[in-house]
Amino acid sequence: MNELAITVIGPDRTGIVADVSEALAGVGANLSDSTMTRLRGHFAMTLICTGPSAADVEKALEPLSGLLATVRAVEPESEAGAGGEPYLVSVHGADRLGIVAAVTRVVADVGGNITDLTTRLTGPLYVLIAEVELPADSAEDLAVRLAEAADELGVEVTLRRAESDVL
Amino acid sequence: MSPDGLPSSDALADWKPDVLGVEGRVLPVVTAPAEVLSRVGAEVDPADPEIVQLAADLVATMRVSPGCVGLAAPQVGVGAQVFVVDVTQHPKTATSHGTFVLCNARVVEASRWRPGREGCMSVPDLTGDVKRAGRVVVEAVLPGTGEAVRLTTDAFEARALQHEIDHCAGKLFLDRVAGAHAVYQRKVYL
Ligand SMILES: [Zn+2]
């Protein structure tokens, strides 16, 4: 089974998701995981599909005008080992160059793995929220390092456990 | 009944699974997508021997499932309004009524809404952010005796009750997640 990584981006408009997913369904592409979000008036879709060849999907998306699409064959997910302890990093402050780079580098340095990250800029306010998986017993160390990085950047940062309770 | 004639939670204080008088069987837990999880459970006759057996089975199945603090009948494949809760060992518990099984439960008062991330044995690979009341009043009847109970609780027991009552109404936490970005892949970490 072909596994495809697809990105589609274009000016946001009503029906954009319906158009793209219809085109994909039309060539038998089965949508598995995806995120689709509006980013500053652009609508961005990142999807993993299985089914047809990359060429078939490219051809199916071509008639959709105004959309920039990439299609690439990828290897199916390898059975990755257990994640880590789930944490949330929140950062907010005045926008400046390098906030994401500095914060994510600190996370990487303690062996933390980012599983989801969103940034938003509204007026002068910059906000970053990241879901991270941390190696056991690294949270305290990371909290200290994040505080140092935040000091240098002049932003606020919090690290908290993303606890979930099974019911 | 309490002095003012309302059913009280005193009945729960003495309630132990032993009073069911039958041996519980460990049943397989059903996972989504399964039709029974999305069907409104039937109201039950709490004195029906089948319901008493089901109550004992829910207790037994919960007991063998590590970390399990509650289990509803649809999760063992039975579309009925019966569930067990036991949050006594959970760190977020404030008020706790021990192990108990309720039938035909209703939330009659709910307040102090707050978000929290929850998972479910029937949706093993995902968690989601769900708002739940931090204080609830629940009315129900006990299996076996059919005695009416009205219990007031808070914190984690309140969340667990709402989650299980949802199961009995054919709802999963997925039906209540806070937004498109509020469902998470859950990796096993110990
Ligand atoms: Zn559940």
Short mmCIF file of C-alpha atoms and ligand atoms in Angstrom, two decimals:
data_model
loop_
_atom_site.label_atom_id
_atom_site.label_comp_id
_atom_site.label_asym_id
_atom_site.label_seq_id
_atom_site.Cartn_x
_atom_site.Cartn_y
_atom_site.Cartn_z
CA MET A 1 0.00 0.00 0.00
CA ASN A 2 1.37 3.44 -0.98
CA GLU A 3 1.63 5.91 1.85
CA LEU A 4 1.68 9.54 0.74
CA ALA A 5 2.55 12.77 2.52
CA ILE A 6 0.53 15.60 1.00
CA THR A 7 0.58 19.32 1.68
CA VAL A 8 -1.91 21.74 0.19
CA ILE A 9 -1.92 25.46 0.85
CA GLY A 10 -3.90 28.30 -0.65
CA PRO A 11 -5.88 31.43 0.13
CA ASP A 12 -8.63 30.52 2.56
CA ARG A 13 -12.11 30.21 1.07
CA THR A 14 -15.30 28.31 1.75
CA GLY A 15 -15.19 24.75 0.39
CA ILE A 16 -11.45 24.37 0.17
CA VAL A 17 -11.37 21.26 2.39
CA ALA A 18 -14.36 19.74 0.62
CA ASP A 19 -12.71 20.32 -2.79
CA VAL A 20 -9.40 18.76 -1.77
CA SER A 21 -10.87 15.80 0.08
CA GLU A 22 -13.29 15.10 -2.77
CA ALA A 23 -10.41 15.09 -5.24
CA LEU A 24 -8.52 12.69 -2.98
CA ALA A 25 -11.51 10.40 -2.48
CA GLY A 26 -12.01 10.44 -6.26
CA VAL A 27 -8.71 8.67 -6.81
CA GLY A 28 -9.22 6.32 -3.86
CA ALA A 29 -6.85 8.13 -1.50
CA ASN A 30 -7.76 7.20 2.04
CA LEU A 31 -7.10 10.07 4.42
CA SER A 32 -5.64 8.95 7.75
CA ASP A 33 -3.99 11.55 9.99
CA SER A 34 -4.21 15.20 9.02
CA THR A 35 -4.15 18.72 10.36
CA MET A 36 -5.83 21.55 8.52
CA THR A 37 -5.59 25.06 9.82
CA ARG A 38 -6.00 28.64 8.73
CA LEU A 39 -2.73 30.50 9.04
CA ARG A 40 -2.98 34.24 8.47
CA GLY A 41 -5.57 33.86 5.74
CA HIS A 42 -3.84 30.93 4.08
CA PHE A 43 -5.41 27.55 4.52
CA ALA A 44 -2.80 24.87 5.13
CA MET A 45 -3.43 21.13 4.98
CA THR A 46 -0.92 18.46 5.87
CA LEU A 47 -2.20 14.96 5.33
CA ILE A 48 -1.14 11.36 5.24
CA CYS A 49 -3.04 9.23 2.76
CA THR A 50 -2.87 5.66 1.59
CA GLY A 51 -3.94 4.19 -1.71
CA PRO A 52 -3.06 5.61 -5.10
CA SER A 53 0.30 6.56 -6.56
CA ALA A 54 1.77 10.02 -6.02
CA ALA A 55 1.30 10.78 -9.72
CA ASP A 56 -2.43 10.01 -9.58
CA VAL A 57 -2.91 12.30 -6.59
CA GLU A 58 -0.94 15.10 -8.23
CA LYS A 59 -3.13 14.84 -11.31
CA ALA A 60 -6.28 14.88 -9.19
CA LEU A 61 -5.23 18.03 -7.32
CA GLU A 62 -3.99 19.89 -10.39
CA PRO A 63 -7.37 21.28 -11.53
CA LEU A 64 -7.92 22.96 -8.15
CA SER A 65 -6.84 26.47 -9.01
CA GLY A 66 -4.95 28.69 -6.61
CA LEU A 67 -3.73 25.79 -4.48
CA LEU A 68 -0.11 24.85 -4.02
CA ALA A 69 0.17 21.08 -3.53
CA THR A 70 3.02 18.69 -2.93
CA VAL A 71 2.71 14.91 -2.94
CA ARG A 72 5.42 12.57 -1.83
CA ALA A 73 5.62 8.83 -1.18
CA VAL A 74 6.75 8.09 2.38
CA GLU A 75 7.58 5.04 4.44
CA PRO A 76 4.83 3.87 6.77
CA GLU A 77 5.30 4.72 10.44
CA SER A 78 7.90 2.58 12.11
CA GLU A 79 6.89 1.14 15.43
CA ALA A 80 8.50 3.86 17.51
CA GLY A 81 9.24 3.05 21.11
CA ALA A 82 7.26 4.43 24.01
CA GLY A 83 6.99 8.21 23.86
CA GLY A 84 7.82 9.96 27.06
CA GLU A 85 6.03 11.94 29.72
CA PRO A 86 3.63 14.41 28.09
CA TYR A 87 4.15 18.10 28.90
CA LEU A 88 2.90 21.42 27.59
CA VAL A 89 5.12 24.41 26.96
CA SER A 90 3.45 27.83 26.73
CA VAL A 91 5.39 30.90 25.68
CA HIS A 92 4.07 34.42 25.23
CA GLY A 93 5.61 37.82 24.89
CA ALA A 94 6.65 40.53 22.50
CA ASP A 95 7.46 39.22 19.04
CA ARG A 96 11.11 38.99 18.15
CA LEU A 97 13.32 36.93 15.91
CA GLY A 98 14.27 33.46 17.10
CA ILE A 99 11.73 32.64 19.82
CA VAL A 100 10.74 29.30 18.27
CA ALA A 101 14.35 28.41 17.52
CA ALA A 102 15.55 29.15 21.02
CA VAL A 103 12.69 27.39 22.81
CA THR A 104 12.69 24.27 20.67
CA ARG A 105 16.48 23.98 20.89
CA VAL A 106 16.25 23.90 24.67
CA VAL A 107 13.61 21.16 24.44
CA ALA A 108 15.76 19.15 22.04
CA ASP A 109 18.80 19.52 24.27
CA VAL A 110 17.13 17.61 27.10
CA GLY A 111 15.98 14.89 24.67
CA GLY A 112 12.41 16.17 24.51
CA ASN A 113 10.35 15.38 21.43
CA ILE A 114 7.84 17.93 20.13
CA THR A 115 4.65 16.25 18.93
CA ASP A 116 2.57 19.34 18.20
CA LEU A 117 3.32 23.03 18.05
CA THR A 118 1.27 26.09 17.21
CA THR A 119 2.37 29.72 17.03
CA ARG A 120 0.18 32.78 16.65
CA LEU A 121 1.12 36.39 16.17
CA THR A 122 -1.59 38.91 17.01
CA GLY A 123 -0.51 42.50 17.00
CA PRO A 124 2.68 42.67 19.01
CA LEU A 125 1.89 39.51 20.99
CA TYR A 126 3.60 36.26 20.06
CA VAL A 127 2.24 32.97 21.43
CA LEU A 128 3.75 29.49 21.18
CA ILE A 129 2.13 26.35 22.54
CA ALA A 130 3.93 23.03 22.21
CA GLU A 131 3.14 19.47 23.24
CA VAL A 132 6.34 17.68 24.15
CA GLU A 133 7.29 14.21 25.29
CA LEU A 134 10.09 14.27 27.83
CA PRO A 135 12.45 11.56 29.02
CA ALA A 136 11.81 10.49 32.61
CA ASP A 137 13.03 12.95 35.25
CA SER A 138 14.03 15.66 32.77
CA ALA A 139 11.20 18.10 33.45
CA GLU A 140 12.90 19.99 36.28
CA ASP A 141 16.05 20.45 34.25
CA LEU A 142 14.01 21.62 31.27
CA ALA A 143 12.05 24.08 33.41
CA VAL A 144 15.28 25.71 34.55
CA ARG A 145 16.69 25.89 31.03
CA LEU A 146 13.44 27.25 29.63
CA ALA A 147 13.39 29.96 32.29
CA GLU A 148 16.92 30.99 31.30
CA ALA A 149 16.01 31.07 27.61
CA ALA A 150 12.83 33.02 28.34
CA ASP A 151 14.84 35.56 30.34
CA GLU A 152 17.15 36.14 27.41
CA LEU A 153 14.23 36.43 25.00
CA GLY A 154 12.20 38.63 27.33
CA VAL A 155 9.15 36.34 27.14
CA GLU A 156 7.12 34.36 29.65
CA VAL A 157 7.31 30.58 29.63
CA THR A 158 5.53 27.85 31.57
CA LEU A 159 6.06 24.11 31.53
CA ARG A 160 3.31 21.93 32.91
CA ARG A 161 2.42 18.30 32.87
CA ALA A 162 -0.23 17.42 30.30
CA GLU A 163 -1.87 14.94 32.59
CA SER A 164 -4.62 12.76 31.29
CA ASP A 165 -6.81 10.51 33.33
CA VAL A 166 -8.22 7.30 31.94
CA LEU A 167 -11.82 6.86 32.96
CA MET B 1 -34.21 8.21 52.94
CA SER B 2 -32.88 11.24 54.77
CA PRO B 3 -35.00 13.02 57.41
CA ASP B 4 -36.26 15.55 54.86
CA GLY B 5 -37.63 12.69 52.78
CA LEU B 6 -35.05 12.92 50.02
CA PRO B 7 -32.94 9.95 49.06
CA SER B 8 -29.48 10.40 50.54
CA SER B 9 -26.04 9.09 49.86
CA ASP B 10 -25.99 7.29 53.24
CA ALA B 11 -26.98 4.13 51.43
CA LEU B 12 -23.67 4.32 49.60
CA ALA B 13 -21.66 4.43 52.79
CA ASP B 14 -22.59 0.84 53.60
CA TRP B 15 -22.63 -0.36 50.03
CA LYS B 16 -20.03 -2.97 49.08
CA PRO B 17 -19.92 -5.13 45.96
CA ASP B 18 -20.44 -8.17 48.27
CA VAL B 19 -24.06 -7.14 48.82
CA LEU B 20 -24.76 -8.11 45.21
CA GLY B 21 -24.34 -11.71 46.35
CA VAL B 22 -23.02 -12.99 43.03
CA GLU B 23 -19.55 -13.63 41.72
CA GLY B 24 -18.47 -11.09 39.10
CA ARG B 25 -17.01 -12.32 35.83
CA VAL B 26 -14.27 -10.48 33.98
CA LEU B 27 -15.67 -9.42 30.61
CA PRO B 28 -13.78 -8.20 27.53
CA VAL B 29 -13.75 -4.41 27.13
CA VAL B 30 -15.27 -3.15 23.88
CA THR B 31 -13.39 -0.45 21.98
CA ALA B 32 -14.56 2.19 19.50
CA PRO B 33 -15.83 2.05 16.84
CA ALA B 34 -18.40 -0.32 18.30
CA GLU B 35 -22.09 0.35 17.80
CA VAL B 36 -22.96 -0.31 21.44
CA LEU B 37 -20.74 2.58 22.59
CA SER B 38 -22.80 5.07 20.59
CA ARG B 39 -26.26 3.78 21.50
CA VAL B 40 -28.35 5.21 24.33
CA GLY B 41 -28.38 2.56 27.06
CA ALA B 42 -31.72 1.18 28.23
CA GLU B 43 -33.07 2.08 31.65
CA VAL B 44 -32.88 -1.00 33.82
CA ASP B 45 -34.81 -2.74 36.56
CA PRO B 46 -32.23 -2.72 39.36
CA ALA B 47 -33.71 -5.87 40.93
CA ASP B 48 -33.42 -7.90 37.72
CA PRO B 49 -30.94 -10.75 38.44
CA GLU B 50 -29.28 -10.06 35.09
CA ILE B 51 -28.62 -6.48 36.13
CA VAL B 52 -27.26 -7.61 39.50
CA GLN B 53 -24.93 -9.99 37.66
CA LEU B 54 -23.93 -7.18 35.28
CA ALA B 55 -23.12 -4.94 38.26
CA ALA B 56 -20.86 -7.63 39.72
CA ASP B 57 -19.24 -8.17 36.31
CA LEU B 58 -18.48 -4.45 35.97
CA VAL B 59 -16.81 -4.45 39.39
CA ALA B 60 -14.75 -7.54 38.53
CA THR B 61 -13.70 -6.17 35.13
CA MET B 62 -12.74 -2.80 36.60
CA ARG B 63 -10.67 -4.52 39.28
CA VAL B 64 -8.49 -6.40 36.79
CA SER B 65 -7.91 -3.35 34.58
CA PRO B 66 -4.87 -1.40 35.81
CA GLY B 67 -5.62 2.23 36.63
CA CYS B 68 -9.30 1.82 35.82
CA VAL B 69 -11.51 4.09 37.94
CA GLY B 70 -14.84 3.47 36.26
CA LEU B 71 -16.56 1.25 33.74
CA ALA B 72 -19.97 1.47 32.12
CA ALA B 73 -22.14 -1.34 30.76
CA PRO B 74 -21.75 -0.32 27.09
CA GLN B 75 -17.98 -0.82 27.54
CA VAL B 76 -18.59 -4.51 28.16
CA GLY B 77 -21.02 -4.68 25.26
CA VAL B 78 -24.29 -4.19 27.15
CA GLY B 79 -26.47 -1.21 26.18
CA ALA B 80 -27.76 -0.48 29.68
CA GLN B 81 -27.61 2.38 32.16
CA VAL B 82 -25.34 0.74 34.71
CA PHE B 83 -21.80 1.68 35.70
CA VAL B 84 -19.23 1.24 38.42
CA VAL B 85 -16.92 3.92 39.83
CA ASP B 86 -14.04 3.70 42.27
CA VAL B 87 -11.69 6.68 42.48
CA THR B 88 -10.37 5.98 45.97
CA GLN B 89 -6.77 5.45 44.78
CA HIS B 90 -6.61 8.47 42.46
CA PRO B 91 -4.47 11.47 43.46
CA LYS B 92 -7.01 14.02 42.18
CA THR B 93 -9.79 12.62 44.33
CA ALA B 94 -11.29 14.86 47.00
CA THR B 95 -14.67 13.41 47.95
CA SER B 96 -14.98 9.67 47.40
CA HIS B 97 -17.82 7.23 48.00
CA GLY B 98 -15.67 4.12 47.59
CA THR B 99 -16.65 1.43 45.12
CA PHE B 100 -20.23 1.69 43.96
CA VAL B 101 -22.49 0.68 41.10
CA LEU B 102 -25.34 2.92 40.00
CA CYS B 103 -28.30 2.26 37.72
CA ASN B 104 -30.32 4.81 35.74
CA ALA B 105 -28.13 7.67 36.97
CA ARG B 106 -28.87 11.31 36.14
CA VAL B 107 -26.88 14.45 36.78
CA VAL B 108 -29.38 16.79 38.44
CA GLU B 109 -27.02 19.62 39.36
CA ALA B 110 -23.68 20.59 37.85
CA SER B 111 -21.41 23.53 38.57
CA ARG B 112 -17.77 24.64 38.71
CA TRP B 113 -16.98 23.70 35.14
CA ARG B 114 -13.33 23.13 34.41
CA PRO B 115 -11.24 21.63 31.64
CA GLY B 116 -9.23 18.45 32.00
CA ARG B 117 -7.64 15.89 29.73
CA GLU B 118 -9.21 12.48 29.84
CA GLY B 119 -8.88 9.12 28.19
CA CYS B 120 -11.07 6.04 28.05
CA MET B 121 -10.44 2.31 28.02
CA SER B 122 -12.74 2.11 25.00
CA VAL B 123 -10.67 4.68 23.06
CA PRO B 124 -7.24 3.39 24.00
CA ASP B 125 -5.04 5.50 21.70
CA LEU B 126 -6.45 8.99 22.19
CA THR B 127 -7.01 11.51 24.93
CA GLY B 128 -8.94 14.76 24.73
CA ASP B 129 -9.59 18.00 26.57
CA VAL B 130 -13.09 17.97 28.00
CA LYS B 131 -14.87 20.43 30.26
CA ARG B 132 -16.63 18.77 33.19
CA ALA B 133 -18.42 20.03 36.24
CA GLY B 134 -16.25 20.02 39.35
CA ARG B 135 -19.29 19.56 41.50
CA VAL B 136 -22.32 17.43 40.69
CA VAL B 137 -25.40 16.01 42.29
CA VAL B 138 -26.38 12.63 40.85
CA GLU B 139 -29.58 10.69 41.38
CA ALA B 140 -29.70 6.98 40.73
CA VAL B 141 -30.80 3.64 42.12
CA LEU B 142 -28.65 0.88 43.55
CA PRO B 143 -28.50 -2.52 41.87
CA GLY B 144 -30.19 -5.28 43.87
CA THR B 145 -32.19 -3.29 46.40
CA GLY B 146 -33.29 -0.58 43.99
CA GLU B 147 -32.78 1.92 46.77
CA ALA B 148 -32.77 5.52 45.52
CA VAL B 149 -29.59 7.50 46.15
CA ARG B 150 -28.74 11.13 45.70
CA LEU B 151 -25.06 11.79 45.93
CA THR B 152 -23.13 15.02 45.93
CA THR B 153 -19.51 14.92 44.95
CA ASP B 154 -16.68 16.93 43.48
CA ALA B 155 -13.29 16.88 41.79
CA PHE B 156 -12.24 13.59 40.23
CA GLU B 157 -15.23 11.55 41.37
CA ALA B 158 -17.50 14.15 39.73
CA ARG B 159 -15.54 13.86 36.47
CA ALA B 160 -15.66 10.06 36.58
CA LEU B 161 -19.43 10.06 37.17
CA GLN B 162 -20.03 12.38 34.22
CA HIS B 163 -17.82 10.25 31.98
CA GLU B 164 -19.67 7.04 32.93
CA ILE B 165 -23.14 8.62 32.71
CA ASP B 166 -22.13 9.78 29.22
CA HIS B 167 -21.27 6.18 28.30
CA CYS B 168 -24.76 5.12 29.41
CA ALA B 169 -26.16 7.80 27.07
CA GLY B 170 -24.09 6.56 24.13
CA LYS B 171 -21.57 9.40 24.34
CA LEU B 172 -17.78 9.24 24.35
CA PHE B 173 -15.39 11.96 25.49
CA LEU B 174 -14.80 12.48 21.75
CA ASP B 175 -18.33 13.91 21.58
CA ARG B 176 -17.33 16.62 24.03
CA VAL B 177 -13.76 17.64 23.15
CA ALA B 178 -12.99 21.33 23.43
CA GLY B 179 -11.81 21.91 19.86
CA ALA B 180 -10.21 20.62 16.67
CA HIS B 181 -6.84 20.68 18.36
CA ALA B 182 -7.95 19.07 21.61
CA VAL B 183 -7.51 15.38 20.72
CA TYR B 184 -4.13 13.81 21.28
CA GLN B 185 -2.45 10.60 20.29
CA ARG B 186 -1.72 8.74 23.47
CA LYS B 187 1.56 6.92 23.76
CA VAL B 188 2.04 4.33 26.42
CA TYR B 189 4.36 5.65 29.09
CA LEU B 190 4.85 4.12 32.47
ZN ZN C 1 -14.77 5.62 29.13
#
